[in-house]
mmCIF file of C-alpha atoms and ligand atoms in Angstrom:
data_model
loop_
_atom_site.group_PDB
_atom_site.id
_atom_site.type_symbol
_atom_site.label_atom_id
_atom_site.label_comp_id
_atom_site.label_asym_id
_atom_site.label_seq_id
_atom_site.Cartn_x
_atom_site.Cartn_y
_atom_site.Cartn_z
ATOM 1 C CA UNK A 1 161.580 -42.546 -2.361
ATOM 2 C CA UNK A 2 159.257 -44.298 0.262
ATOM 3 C CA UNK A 3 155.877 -45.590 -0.568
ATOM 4 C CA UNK A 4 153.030 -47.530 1.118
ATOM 5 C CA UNK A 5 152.397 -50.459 -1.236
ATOM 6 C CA UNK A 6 150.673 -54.136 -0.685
ATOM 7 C CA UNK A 7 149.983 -57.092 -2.738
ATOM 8 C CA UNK A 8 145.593 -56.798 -2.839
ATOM 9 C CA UNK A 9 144.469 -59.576 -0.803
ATOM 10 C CA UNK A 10 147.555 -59.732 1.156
ATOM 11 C CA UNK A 11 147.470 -57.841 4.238
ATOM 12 C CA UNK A 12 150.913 -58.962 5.306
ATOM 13 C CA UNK A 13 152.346 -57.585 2.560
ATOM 14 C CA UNK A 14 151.290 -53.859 3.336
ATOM 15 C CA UNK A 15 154.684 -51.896 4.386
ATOM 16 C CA UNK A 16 156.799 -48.716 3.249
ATOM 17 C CA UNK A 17 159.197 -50.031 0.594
ATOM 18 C CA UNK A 18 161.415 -47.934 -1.418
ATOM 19 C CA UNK A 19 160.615 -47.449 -4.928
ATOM 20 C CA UNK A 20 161.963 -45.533 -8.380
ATOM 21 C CA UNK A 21 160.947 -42.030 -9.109
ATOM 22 C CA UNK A 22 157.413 -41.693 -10.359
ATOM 23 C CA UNK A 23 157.299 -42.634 -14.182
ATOM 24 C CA UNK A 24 157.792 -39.554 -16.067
ATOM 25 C CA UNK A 25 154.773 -41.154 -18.290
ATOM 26 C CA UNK A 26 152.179 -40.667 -15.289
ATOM 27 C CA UNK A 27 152.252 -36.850 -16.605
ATOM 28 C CA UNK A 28 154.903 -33.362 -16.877
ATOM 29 C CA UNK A 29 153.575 -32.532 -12.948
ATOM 30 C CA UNK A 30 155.924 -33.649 -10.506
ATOM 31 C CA UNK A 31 154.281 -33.096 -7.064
ATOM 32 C CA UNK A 32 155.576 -33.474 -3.296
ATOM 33 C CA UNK A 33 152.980 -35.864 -1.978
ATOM 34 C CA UNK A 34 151.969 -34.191 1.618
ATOM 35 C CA UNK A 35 149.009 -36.613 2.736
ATOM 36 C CA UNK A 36 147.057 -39.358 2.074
ATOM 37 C CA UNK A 37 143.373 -40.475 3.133
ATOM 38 C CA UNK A 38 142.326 -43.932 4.148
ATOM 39 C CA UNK A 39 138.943 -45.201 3.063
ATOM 40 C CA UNK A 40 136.963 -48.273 2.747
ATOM 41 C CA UNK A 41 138.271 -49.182 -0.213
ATOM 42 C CA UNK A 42 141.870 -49.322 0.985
ATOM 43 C CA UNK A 43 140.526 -51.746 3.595
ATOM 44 C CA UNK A 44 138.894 -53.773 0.794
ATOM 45 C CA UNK A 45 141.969 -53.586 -1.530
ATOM 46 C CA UNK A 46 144.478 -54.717 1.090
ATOM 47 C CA UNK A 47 142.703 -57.366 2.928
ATOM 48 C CA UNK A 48 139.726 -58.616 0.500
ATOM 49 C CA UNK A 49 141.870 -58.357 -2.847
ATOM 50 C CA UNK A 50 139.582 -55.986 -4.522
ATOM 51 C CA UNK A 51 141.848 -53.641 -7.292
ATOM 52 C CA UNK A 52 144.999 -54.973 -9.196
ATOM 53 C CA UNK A 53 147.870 -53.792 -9.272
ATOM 54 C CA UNK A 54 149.516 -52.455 -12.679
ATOM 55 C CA UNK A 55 150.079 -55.355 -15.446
ATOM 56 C CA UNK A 56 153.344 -56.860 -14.577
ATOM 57 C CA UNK A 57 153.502 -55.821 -11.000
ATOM 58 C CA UNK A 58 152.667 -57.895 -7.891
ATOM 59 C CA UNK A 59 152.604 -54.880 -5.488
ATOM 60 C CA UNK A 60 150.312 -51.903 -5.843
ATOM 61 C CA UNK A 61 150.858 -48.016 -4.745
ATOM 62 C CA UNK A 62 147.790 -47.881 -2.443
ATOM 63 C CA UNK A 63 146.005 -44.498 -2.132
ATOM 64 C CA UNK A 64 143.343 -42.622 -4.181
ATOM 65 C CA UNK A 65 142.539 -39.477 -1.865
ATOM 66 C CA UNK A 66 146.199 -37.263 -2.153
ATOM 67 C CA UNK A 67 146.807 -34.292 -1.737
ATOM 68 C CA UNK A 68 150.257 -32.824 -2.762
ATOM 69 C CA UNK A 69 152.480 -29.496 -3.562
ATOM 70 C CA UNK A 70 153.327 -29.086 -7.244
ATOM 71 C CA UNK A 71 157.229 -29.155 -7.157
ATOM 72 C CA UNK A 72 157.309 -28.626 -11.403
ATOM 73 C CA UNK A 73 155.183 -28.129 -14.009
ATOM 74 C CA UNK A 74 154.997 -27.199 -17.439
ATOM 75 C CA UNK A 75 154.425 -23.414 -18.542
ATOM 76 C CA UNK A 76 150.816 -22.708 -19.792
ATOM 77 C CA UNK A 77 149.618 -25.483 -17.637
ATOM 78 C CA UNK A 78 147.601 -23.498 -15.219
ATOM 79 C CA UNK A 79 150.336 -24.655 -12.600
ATOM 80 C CA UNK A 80 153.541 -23.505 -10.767
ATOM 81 C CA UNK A 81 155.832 -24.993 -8.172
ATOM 82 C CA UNK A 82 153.875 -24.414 -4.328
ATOM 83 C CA UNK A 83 150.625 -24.816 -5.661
ATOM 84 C CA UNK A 84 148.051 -27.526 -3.686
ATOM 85 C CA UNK A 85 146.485 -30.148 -5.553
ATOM 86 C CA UNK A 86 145.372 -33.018 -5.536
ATOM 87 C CA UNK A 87 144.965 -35.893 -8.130
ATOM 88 C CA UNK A 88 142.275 -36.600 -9.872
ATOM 89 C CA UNK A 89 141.226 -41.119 -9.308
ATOM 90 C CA UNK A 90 140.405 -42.542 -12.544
ATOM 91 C CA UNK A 91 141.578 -42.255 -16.197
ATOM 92 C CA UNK A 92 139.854 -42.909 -18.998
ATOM 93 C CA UNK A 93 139.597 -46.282 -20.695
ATOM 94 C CA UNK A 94 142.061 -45.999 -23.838
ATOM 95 C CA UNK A 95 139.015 -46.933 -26.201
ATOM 96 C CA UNK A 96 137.682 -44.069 -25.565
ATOM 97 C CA UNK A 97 133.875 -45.015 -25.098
ATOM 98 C CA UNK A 98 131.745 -42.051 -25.507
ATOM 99 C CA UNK A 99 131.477 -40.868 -21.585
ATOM 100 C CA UNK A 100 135.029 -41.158 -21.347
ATOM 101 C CA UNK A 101 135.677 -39.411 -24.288
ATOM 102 C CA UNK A 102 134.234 -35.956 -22.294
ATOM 103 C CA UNK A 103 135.692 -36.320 -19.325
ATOM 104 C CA UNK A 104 133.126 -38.295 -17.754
ATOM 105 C CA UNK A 105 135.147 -41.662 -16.810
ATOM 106 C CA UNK A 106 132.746 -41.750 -13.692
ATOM 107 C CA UNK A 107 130.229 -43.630 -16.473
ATOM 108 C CA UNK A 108 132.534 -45.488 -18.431
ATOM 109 C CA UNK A 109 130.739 -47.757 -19.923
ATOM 110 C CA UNK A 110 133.721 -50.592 -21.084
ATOM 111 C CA UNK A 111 135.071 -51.185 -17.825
ATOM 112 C CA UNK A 112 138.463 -50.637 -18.807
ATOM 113 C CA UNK A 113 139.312 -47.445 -17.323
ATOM 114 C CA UNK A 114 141.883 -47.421 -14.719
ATOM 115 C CA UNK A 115 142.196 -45.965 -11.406
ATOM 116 C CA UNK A 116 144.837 -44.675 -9.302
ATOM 117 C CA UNK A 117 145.717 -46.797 -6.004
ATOM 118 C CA UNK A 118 142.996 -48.926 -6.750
ATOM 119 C CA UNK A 119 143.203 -50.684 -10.540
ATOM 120 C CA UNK A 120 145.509 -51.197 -12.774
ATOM 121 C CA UNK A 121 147.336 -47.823 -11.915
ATOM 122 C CA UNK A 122 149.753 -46.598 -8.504
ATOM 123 C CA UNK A 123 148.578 -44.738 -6.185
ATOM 124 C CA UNK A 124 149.002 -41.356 -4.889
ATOM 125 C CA UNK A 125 150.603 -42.799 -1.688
ATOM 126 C CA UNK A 126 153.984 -41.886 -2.218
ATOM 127 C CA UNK A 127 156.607 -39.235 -1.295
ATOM 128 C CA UNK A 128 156.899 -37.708 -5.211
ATOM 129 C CA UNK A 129 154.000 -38.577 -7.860
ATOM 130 C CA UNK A 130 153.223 -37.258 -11.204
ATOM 131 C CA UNK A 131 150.649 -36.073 -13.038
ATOM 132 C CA UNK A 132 149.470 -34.665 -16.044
ATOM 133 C CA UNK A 133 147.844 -31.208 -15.823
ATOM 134 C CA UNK A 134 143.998 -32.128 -16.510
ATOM 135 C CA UNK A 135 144.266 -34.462 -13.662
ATOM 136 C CA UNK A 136 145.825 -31.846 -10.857
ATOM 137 C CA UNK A 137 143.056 -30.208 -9.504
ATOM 138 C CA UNK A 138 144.142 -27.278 -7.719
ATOM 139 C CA UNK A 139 142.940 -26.336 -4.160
ATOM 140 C CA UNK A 140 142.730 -23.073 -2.332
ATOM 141 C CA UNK A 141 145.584 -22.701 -0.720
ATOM 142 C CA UNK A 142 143.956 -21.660 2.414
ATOM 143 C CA UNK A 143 142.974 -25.226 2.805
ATOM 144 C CA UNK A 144 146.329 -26.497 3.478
ATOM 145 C CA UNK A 145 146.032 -30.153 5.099
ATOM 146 C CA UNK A 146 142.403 -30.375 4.737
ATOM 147 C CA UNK A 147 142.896 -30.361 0.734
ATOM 148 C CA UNK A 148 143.092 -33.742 1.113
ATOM 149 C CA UNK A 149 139.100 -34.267 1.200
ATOM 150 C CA UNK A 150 139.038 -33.062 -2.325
ATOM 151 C CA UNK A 151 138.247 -36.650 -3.307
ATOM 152 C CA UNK A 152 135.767 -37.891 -1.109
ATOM 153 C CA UNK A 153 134.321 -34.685 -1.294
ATOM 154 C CA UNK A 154 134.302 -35.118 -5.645
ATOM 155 C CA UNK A 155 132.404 -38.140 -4.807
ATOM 156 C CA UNK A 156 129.539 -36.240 -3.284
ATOM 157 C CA UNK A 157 129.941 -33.627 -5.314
ATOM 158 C CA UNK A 158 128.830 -36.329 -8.024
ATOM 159 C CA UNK A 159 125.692 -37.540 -6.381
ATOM 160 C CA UNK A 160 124.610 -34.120 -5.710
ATOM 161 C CA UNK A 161 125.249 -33.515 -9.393
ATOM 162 C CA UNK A 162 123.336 -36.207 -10.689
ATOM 163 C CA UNK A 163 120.305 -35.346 -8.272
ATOM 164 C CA UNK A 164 120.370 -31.762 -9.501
ATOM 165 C CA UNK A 165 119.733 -33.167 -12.791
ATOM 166 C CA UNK A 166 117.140 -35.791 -12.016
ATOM 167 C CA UNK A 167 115.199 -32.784 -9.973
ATOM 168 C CA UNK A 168 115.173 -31.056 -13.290
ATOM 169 C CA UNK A 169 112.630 -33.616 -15.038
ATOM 170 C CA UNK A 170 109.861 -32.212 -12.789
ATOM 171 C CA UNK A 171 108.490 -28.431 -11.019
ATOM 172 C CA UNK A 172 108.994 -30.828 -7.300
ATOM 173 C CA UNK A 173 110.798 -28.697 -5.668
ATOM 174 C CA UNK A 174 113.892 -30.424 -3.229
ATOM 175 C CA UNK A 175 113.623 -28.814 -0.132
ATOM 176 C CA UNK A 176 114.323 -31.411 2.102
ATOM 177 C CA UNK A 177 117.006 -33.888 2.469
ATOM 178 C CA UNK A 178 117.636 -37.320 4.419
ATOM 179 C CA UNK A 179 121.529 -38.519 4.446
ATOM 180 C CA UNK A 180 122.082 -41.727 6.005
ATOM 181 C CA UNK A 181 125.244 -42.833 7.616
ATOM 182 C CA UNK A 182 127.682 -40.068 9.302
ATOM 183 C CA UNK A 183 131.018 -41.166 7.821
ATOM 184 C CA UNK A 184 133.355 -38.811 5.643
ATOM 185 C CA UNK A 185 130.740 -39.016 2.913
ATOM 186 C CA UNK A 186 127.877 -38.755 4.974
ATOM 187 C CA UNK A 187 129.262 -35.258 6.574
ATOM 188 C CA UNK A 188 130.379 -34.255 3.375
ATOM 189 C CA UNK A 189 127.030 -34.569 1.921
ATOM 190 C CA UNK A 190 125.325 -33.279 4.210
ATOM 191 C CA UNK A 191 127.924 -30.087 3.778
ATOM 192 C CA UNK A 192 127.167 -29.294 -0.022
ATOM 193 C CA UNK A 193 123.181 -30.228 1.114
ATOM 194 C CA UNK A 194 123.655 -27.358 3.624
ATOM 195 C CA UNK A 195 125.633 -25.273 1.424
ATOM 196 C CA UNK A 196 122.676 -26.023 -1.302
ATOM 197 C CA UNK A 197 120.429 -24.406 0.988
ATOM 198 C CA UNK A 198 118.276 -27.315 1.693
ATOM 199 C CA UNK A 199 116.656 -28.493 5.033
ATOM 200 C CA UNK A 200 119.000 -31.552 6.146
ATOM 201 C CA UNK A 201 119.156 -34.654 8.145
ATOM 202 C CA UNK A 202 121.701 -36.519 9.372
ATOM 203 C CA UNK A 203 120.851 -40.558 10.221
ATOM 204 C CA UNK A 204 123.715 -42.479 11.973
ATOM 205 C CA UNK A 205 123.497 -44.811 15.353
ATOM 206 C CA UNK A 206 126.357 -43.396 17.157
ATOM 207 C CA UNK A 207 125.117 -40.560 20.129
ATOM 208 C CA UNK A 208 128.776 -39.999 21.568
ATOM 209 C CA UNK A 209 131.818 -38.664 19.939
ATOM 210 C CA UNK A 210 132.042 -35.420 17.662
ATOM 211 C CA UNK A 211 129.273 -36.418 14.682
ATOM 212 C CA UNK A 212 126.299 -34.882 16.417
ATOM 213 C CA UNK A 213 127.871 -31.498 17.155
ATOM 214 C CA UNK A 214 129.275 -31.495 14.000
ATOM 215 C CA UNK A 215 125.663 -32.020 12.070
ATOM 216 C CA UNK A 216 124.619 -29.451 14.537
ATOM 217 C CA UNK A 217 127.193 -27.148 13.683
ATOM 218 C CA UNK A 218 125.936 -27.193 9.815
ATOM 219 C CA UNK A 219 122.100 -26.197 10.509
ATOM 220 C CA UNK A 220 121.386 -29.988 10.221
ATOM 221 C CA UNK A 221 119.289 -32.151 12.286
ATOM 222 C CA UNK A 222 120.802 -35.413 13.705
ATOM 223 C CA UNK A 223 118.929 -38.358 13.940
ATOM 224 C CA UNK A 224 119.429 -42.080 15.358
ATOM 225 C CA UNK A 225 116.303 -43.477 14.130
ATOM 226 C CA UNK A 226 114.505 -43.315 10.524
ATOM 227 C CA UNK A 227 110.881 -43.240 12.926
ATOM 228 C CA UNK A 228 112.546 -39.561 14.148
ATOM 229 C CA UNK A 229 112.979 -38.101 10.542
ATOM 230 C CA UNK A 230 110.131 -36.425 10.645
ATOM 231 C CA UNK A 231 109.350 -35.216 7.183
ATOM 232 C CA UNK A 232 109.448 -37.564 4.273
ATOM 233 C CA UNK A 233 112.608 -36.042 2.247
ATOM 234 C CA UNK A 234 112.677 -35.141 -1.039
ATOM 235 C CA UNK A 235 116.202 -36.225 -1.752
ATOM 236 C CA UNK A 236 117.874 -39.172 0.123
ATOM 237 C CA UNK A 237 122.033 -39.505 0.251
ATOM 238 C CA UNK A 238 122.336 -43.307 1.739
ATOM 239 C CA UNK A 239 126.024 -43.375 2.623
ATOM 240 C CA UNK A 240 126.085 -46.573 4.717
ATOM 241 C CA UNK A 241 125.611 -49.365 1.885
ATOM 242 C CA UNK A 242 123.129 -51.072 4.608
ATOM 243 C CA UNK A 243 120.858 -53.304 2.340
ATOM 244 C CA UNK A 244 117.831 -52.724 4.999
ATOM 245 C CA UNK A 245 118.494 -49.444 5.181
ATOM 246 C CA UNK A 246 118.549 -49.047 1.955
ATOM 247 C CA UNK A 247 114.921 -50.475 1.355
ATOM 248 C CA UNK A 248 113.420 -48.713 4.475
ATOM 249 C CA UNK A 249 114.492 -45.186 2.910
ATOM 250 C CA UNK A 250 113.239 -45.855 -0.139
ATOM 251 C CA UNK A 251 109.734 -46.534 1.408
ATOM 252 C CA UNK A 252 110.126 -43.520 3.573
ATOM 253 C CA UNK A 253 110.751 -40.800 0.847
ATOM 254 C CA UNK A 254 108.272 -38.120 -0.392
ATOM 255 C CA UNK A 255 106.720 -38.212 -3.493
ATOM 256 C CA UNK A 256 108.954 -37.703 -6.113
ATOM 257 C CA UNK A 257 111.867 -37.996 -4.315
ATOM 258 C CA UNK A 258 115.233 -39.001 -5.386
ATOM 259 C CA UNK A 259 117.609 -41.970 -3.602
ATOM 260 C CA UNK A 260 121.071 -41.608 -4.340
ATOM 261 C CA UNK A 261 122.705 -44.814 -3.624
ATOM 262 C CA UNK A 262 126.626 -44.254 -2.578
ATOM 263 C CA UNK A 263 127.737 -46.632 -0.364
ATOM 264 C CA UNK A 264 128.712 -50.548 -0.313
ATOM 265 C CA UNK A 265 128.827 -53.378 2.223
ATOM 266 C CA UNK A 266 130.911 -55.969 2.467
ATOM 267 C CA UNK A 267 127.696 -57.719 4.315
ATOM 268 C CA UNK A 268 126.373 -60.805 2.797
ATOM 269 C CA UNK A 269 123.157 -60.794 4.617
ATOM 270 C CA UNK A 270 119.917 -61.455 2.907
ATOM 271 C CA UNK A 271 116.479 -58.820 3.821
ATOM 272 C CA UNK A 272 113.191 -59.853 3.231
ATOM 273 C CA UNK A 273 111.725 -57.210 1.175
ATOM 274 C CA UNK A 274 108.278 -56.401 0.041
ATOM 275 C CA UNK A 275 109.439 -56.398 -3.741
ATOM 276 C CA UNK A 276 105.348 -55.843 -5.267
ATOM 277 C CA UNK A 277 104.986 -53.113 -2.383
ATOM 278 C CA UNK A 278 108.004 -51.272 -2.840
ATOM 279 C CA UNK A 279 107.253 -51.435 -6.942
ATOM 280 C CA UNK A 280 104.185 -49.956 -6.546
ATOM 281 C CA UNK A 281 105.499 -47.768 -4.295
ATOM 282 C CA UNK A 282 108.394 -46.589 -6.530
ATOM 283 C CA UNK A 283 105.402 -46.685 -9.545
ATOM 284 C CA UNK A 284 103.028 -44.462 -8.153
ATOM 285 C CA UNK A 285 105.177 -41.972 -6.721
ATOM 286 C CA UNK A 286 107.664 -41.451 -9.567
ATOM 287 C CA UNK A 287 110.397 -42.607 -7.273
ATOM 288 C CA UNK A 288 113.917 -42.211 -9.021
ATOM 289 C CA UNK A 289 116.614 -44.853 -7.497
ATOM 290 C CA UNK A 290 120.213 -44.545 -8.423
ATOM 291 C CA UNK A 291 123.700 -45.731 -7.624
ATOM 292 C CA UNK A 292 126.724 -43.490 -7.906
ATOM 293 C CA UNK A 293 130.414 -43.612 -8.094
ATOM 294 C CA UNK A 294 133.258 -41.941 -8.461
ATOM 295 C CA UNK A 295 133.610 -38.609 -10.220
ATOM 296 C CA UNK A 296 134.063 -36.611 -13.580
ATOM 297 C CA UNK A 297 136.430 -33.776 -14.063
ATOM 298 C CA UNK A 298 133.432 -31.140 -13.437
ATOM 299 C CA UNK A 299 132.477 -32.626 -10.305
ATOM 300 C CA UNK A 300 136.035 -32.472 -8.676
ATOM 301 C CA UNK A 301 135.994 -28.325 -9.187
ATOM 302 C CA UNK A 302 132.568 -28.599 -7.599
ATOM 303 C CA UNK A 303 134.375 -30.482 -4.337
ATOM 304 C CA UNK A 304 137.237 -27.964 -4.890
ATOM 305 C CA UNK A 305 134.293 -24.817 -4.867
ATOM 306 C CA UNK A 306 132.654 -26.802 -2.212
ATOM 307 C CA UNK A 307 135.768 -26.684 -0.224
ATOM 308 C CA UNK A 308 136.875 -23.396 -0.297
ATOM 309 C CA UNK A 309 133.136 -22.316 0.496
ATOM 310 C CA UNK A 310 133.389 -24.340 3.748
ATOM 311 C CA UNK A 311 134.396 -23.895 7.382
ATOM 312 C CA UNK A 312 138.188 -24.949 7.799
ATOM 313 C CA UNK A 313 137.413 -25.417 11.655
ATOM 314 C CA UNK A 314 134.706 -27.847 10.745
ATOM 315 C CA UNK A 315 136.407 -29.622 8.076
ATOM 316 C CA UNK A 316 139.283 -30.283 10.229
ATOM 317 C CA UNK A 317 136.849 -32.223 12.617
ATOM 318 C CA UNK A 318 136.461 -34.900 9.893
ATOM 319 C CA UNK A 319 140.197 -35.560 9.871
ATOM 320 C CA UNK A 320 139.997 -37.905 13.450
ATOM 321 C CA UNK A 321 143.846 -39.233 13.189
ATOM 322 C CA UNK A 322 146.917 -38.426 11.237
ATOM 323 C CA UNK A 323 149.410 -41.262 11.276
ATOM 324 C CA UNK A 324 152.918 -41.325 10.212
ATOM 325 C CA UNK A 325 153.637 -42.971 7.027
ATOM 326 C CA UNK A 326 155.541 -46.077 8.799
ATOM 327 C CA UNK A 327 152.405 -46.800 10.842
ATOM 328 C CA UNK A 328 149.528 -46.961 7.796
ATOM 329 C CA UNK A 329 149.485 -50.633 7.636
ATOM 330 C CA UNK A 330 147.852 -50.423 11.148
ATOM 331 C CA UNK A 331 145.943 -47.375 10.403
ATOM 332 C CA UNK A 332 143.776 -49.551 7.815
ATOM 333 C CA UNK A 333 142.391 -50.989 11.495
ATOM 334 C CA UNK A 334 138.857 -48.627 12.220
ATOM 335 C CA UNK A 335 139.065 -47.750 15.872
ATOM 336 C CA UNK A 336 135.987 -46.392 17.450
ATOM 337 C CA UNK A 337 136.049 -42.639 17.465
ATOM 338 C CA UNK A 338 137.455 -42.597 13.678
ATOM 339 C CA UNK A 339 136.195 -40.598 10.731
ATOM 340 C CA UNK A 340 138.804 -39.846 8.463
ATOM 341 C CA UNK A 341 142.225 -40.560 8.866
ATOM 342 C CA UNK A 342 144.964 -39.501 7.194
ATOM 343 C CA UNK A 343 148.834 -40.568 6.661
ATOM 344 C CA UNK A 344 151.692 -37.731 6.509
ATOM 345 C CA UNK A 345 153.728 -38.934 3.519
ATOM 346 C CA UNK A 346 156.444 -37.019 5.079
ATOM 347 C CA UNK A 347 156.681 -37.788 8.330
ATOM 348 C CA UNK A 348 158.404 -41.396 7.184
HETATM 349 C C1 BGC B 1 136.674 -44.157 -4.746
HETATM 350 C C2 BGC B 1 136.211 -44.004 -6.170
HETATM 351 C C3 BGC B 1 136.340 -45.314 -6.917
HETATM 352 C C4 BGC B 1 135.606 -46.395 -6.158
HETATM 353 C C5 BGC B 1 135.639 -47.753 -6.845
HETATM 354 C C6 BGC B 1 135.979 -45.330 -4.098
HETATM 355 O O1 BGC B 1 136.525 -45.518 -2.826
HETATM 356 O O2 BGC B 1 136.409 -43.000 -4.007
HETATM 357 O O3 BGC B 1 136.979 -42.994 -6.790
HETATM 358 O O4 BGC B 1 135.810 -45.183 -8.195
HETATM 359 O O5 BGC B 1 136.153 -46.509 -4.869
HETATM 360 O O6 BGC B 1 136.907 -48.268 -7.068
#
C-alpha cells in the first residue's frame, strides 16, 4: 500500500513510497484510510525535524488528523465494517504515570507517550491503518469527508474543557469570549464557543477571503484589531502562538477571565513586556493563564458531539483544498487563501 512518509528534518525526503500492511500490533481495527489533514505540525515535522520517527526507522508515516472507514473489527467492539472514524493522536506512555493511566495522555507527565505521525509512532497517512478499538472514535456518518476535523476539533474541544473547569472555581459568569487567530483552530473554537452559547469574537488580520463570512455566519463578531474588541472577554482562545499577542490579550481580559494558550510560533523574536505590570495585573484580577495541548479520550467525543451538532455547509468551508495523495509533499507549502487542507488517500 501507498503512504506519505519523510525523514523529519528532511524535506526532500517527503514522497509516496510503498510500504507493508499496517502492523497487526497497532490494534484488531483495520480501517480504509479516506483523508488526511495537514497542519502546522506536519510543516514543522518535515522541514524543522520536530517528531521522530519509530525506534529503528529513518522514515516516519506523517499524519495525525485521519479520518477512515472501518474495513474489520472485532465483535463487541462497538464497531463494524462502513463505520467512520477517525484515530485517536497519542498513546499513553507504557509507565503508566497517573494521567495516562485514565485516559488522559493529553497531561502525561513522563514525556514518554507516543504519538501517531508525529513521535515515535506512524501516522494515519496511509491507504490501510490499524487501530485498536479505544482509539477509533466513531463519527456520524452524516459527516462523511468533513470527519476528518475530528482532531483539530478534539484539540479545542480540550481547551474549552479545561476552561469549563477553571470557570468552576468562581460564581464569574463566562459570557463573553475573545479567540484570536482565524485558522482551523481558531474557527473551530469559536464553533463550540458559539455552540456554548457565549457572545464571541473572532481576531485575525486578514479582511478578504471566506473567514469573515464564515465568523459571521456563526453569530460571531469579526475583528482585525484588539482596540475593536469592544468588551473585555471573559474567556480568551489565543490560536495564533503570537508572543505580543499573547501579552496584549492577557492585559485586555476582564476580571477573572481565563487565557487559554493553544498555539505555537516558530518566531524567535523577543517583546518587551511590562513583566511587574502584567503581574499585578494577573494578581489583582485573579487572572488564570494556561497552555493546552492535545486531547484525552473524553474530549475527542466532545469534538465528535461538537461535530455532529454543527453545520456541514459551514464546516466544509474550513476544508480550502483537497490534494491528491501524490501531490502532499507540495501541499505542506501555505498558499494564501488556505485554511485546512486535506489529502485524498485514495486518489493516489
Ligand atoms: C497535534 C497534537 C499534538 C501536538 C504536539 C498538534 O499538532 O494536534 O495532537 O499533541 O501537535 O505534538
Amino acid at each position: 500500500m501507498k503512504a506519505c512518509t519523510v525523514k523529519p528534518g528532511d524535506v526532500g525526503t517527503a514522497s509516496v513510497e510503498e510500504i507493508p500492511e499496517p502492523p497487526e500490533s497497532d490494534g484488531e481495527v483495520l480501517v480504509e484510510g479516506l483523508y488526511v489533514g495537514i497542519c502546522g505540525t506536519d510543516v514543522e515535522i518535515s522541514v524543522e525535524g520536530y517528531g521522530e520517527p519509530p525506534a529503528g526507522h529513518e522514515r516516519l508515516v506523517l499524519f495525525h488528523e485521519s479520518l477512515g472507514r472501518v474495513i474489520q473489527a472485532p465483535s463487541g467492539s462497538g464497531l463494524a465494517a462502513g463505520d467512520l472514524v477517525a484515530g485517536v493522536v497519542r498513546r499513553p506512555d507504557p509507565v503508566p504515570c497517573e494521567p495516562c493511566s485514565k485516559d488522559q495522555w493529553d497531561f502525561c507527565r513522563n514525556g514518554q507517550f507516543t504519538e501517531r505521525g508525529i513521535k515515535g509512532h506512524d501516522g494515519y497517512g496511509s491507504q490501510r491503518w490499524r487501530v485498536a478499538p479505544k482509539f477509533a472514535i466513531k463519527l456520524d456518518p452524516g459527516l462523511d469527508k468533513l470527519g476528518v476535523l475530528l482532531e483539530p476539533t478534539s484539540v479545542v474541544a480540550k481547551a474549552w474543557d479545561q476552561v469549563g473547569k477553571i470557570a468552576a472555581r468562581a460564581a464569574t459568569p463566562t459570557a463573553t469570549a475573545l479567540v484570536t487567530g482565524a485558522g482551523p483552530i481558531g474557527l473551530l473554537a469559536a464553533l463550540i464557543g458559539r455552540q456554548k452559547g457565549l457572545d464571541v469574537t473572532v481576531l485575525d488580520r486578514v479582511t478578504e477571503g471566506p473567514k469573515p463570512s464564515m465568523v459571521a455566519e456563526l453569530g460571531a463578531t469579526y475583528v482585525t484589531s484588539l482596540d475593536d474588541v469592544k468588551e473585555r472577554p471573559d474567556v480568551v482562545i489565543e490560536a495564533t502562538g503570537i508572543g505580543q499577542l499573547v501579552f496584549d490579550v492577557i492585559g485586555r481580559a476582564a476580571p477573572d477571565a481565563i487565557v487559554c494558550l493553544t498555539g505555537i510560533s516558530s518566531g524567535t523574536r523577543e517583546v518587551g513586556i511590562a513583566a511587574d505590570a502584567v503581574n499585578k495585573a494577573m494578581v489583582l484580577s485573579n487572572e488564570v493563564v494556561f497552555g493546552s495541548v492535545n486531547a484525552g479520550l473524553a474530549n475527542y467525543q466532545q469534538a465528535a458531539e461538537a461535530l455532529a451538532h454543527a453545520d456541514n455547509d459551514w464546516l466544509a468551508k474550513i476544508i480550502t483544498r483537497t490534494v491528491p495523495m501524490a501531490d502532499w509533499a507540495q501541499a505542506l507549502k501555505r498558499q494564501p487563501d488556505d485554511i485546512k487542507v486535506v489529502v485524498d488517500l485514495q486518489a493516489a
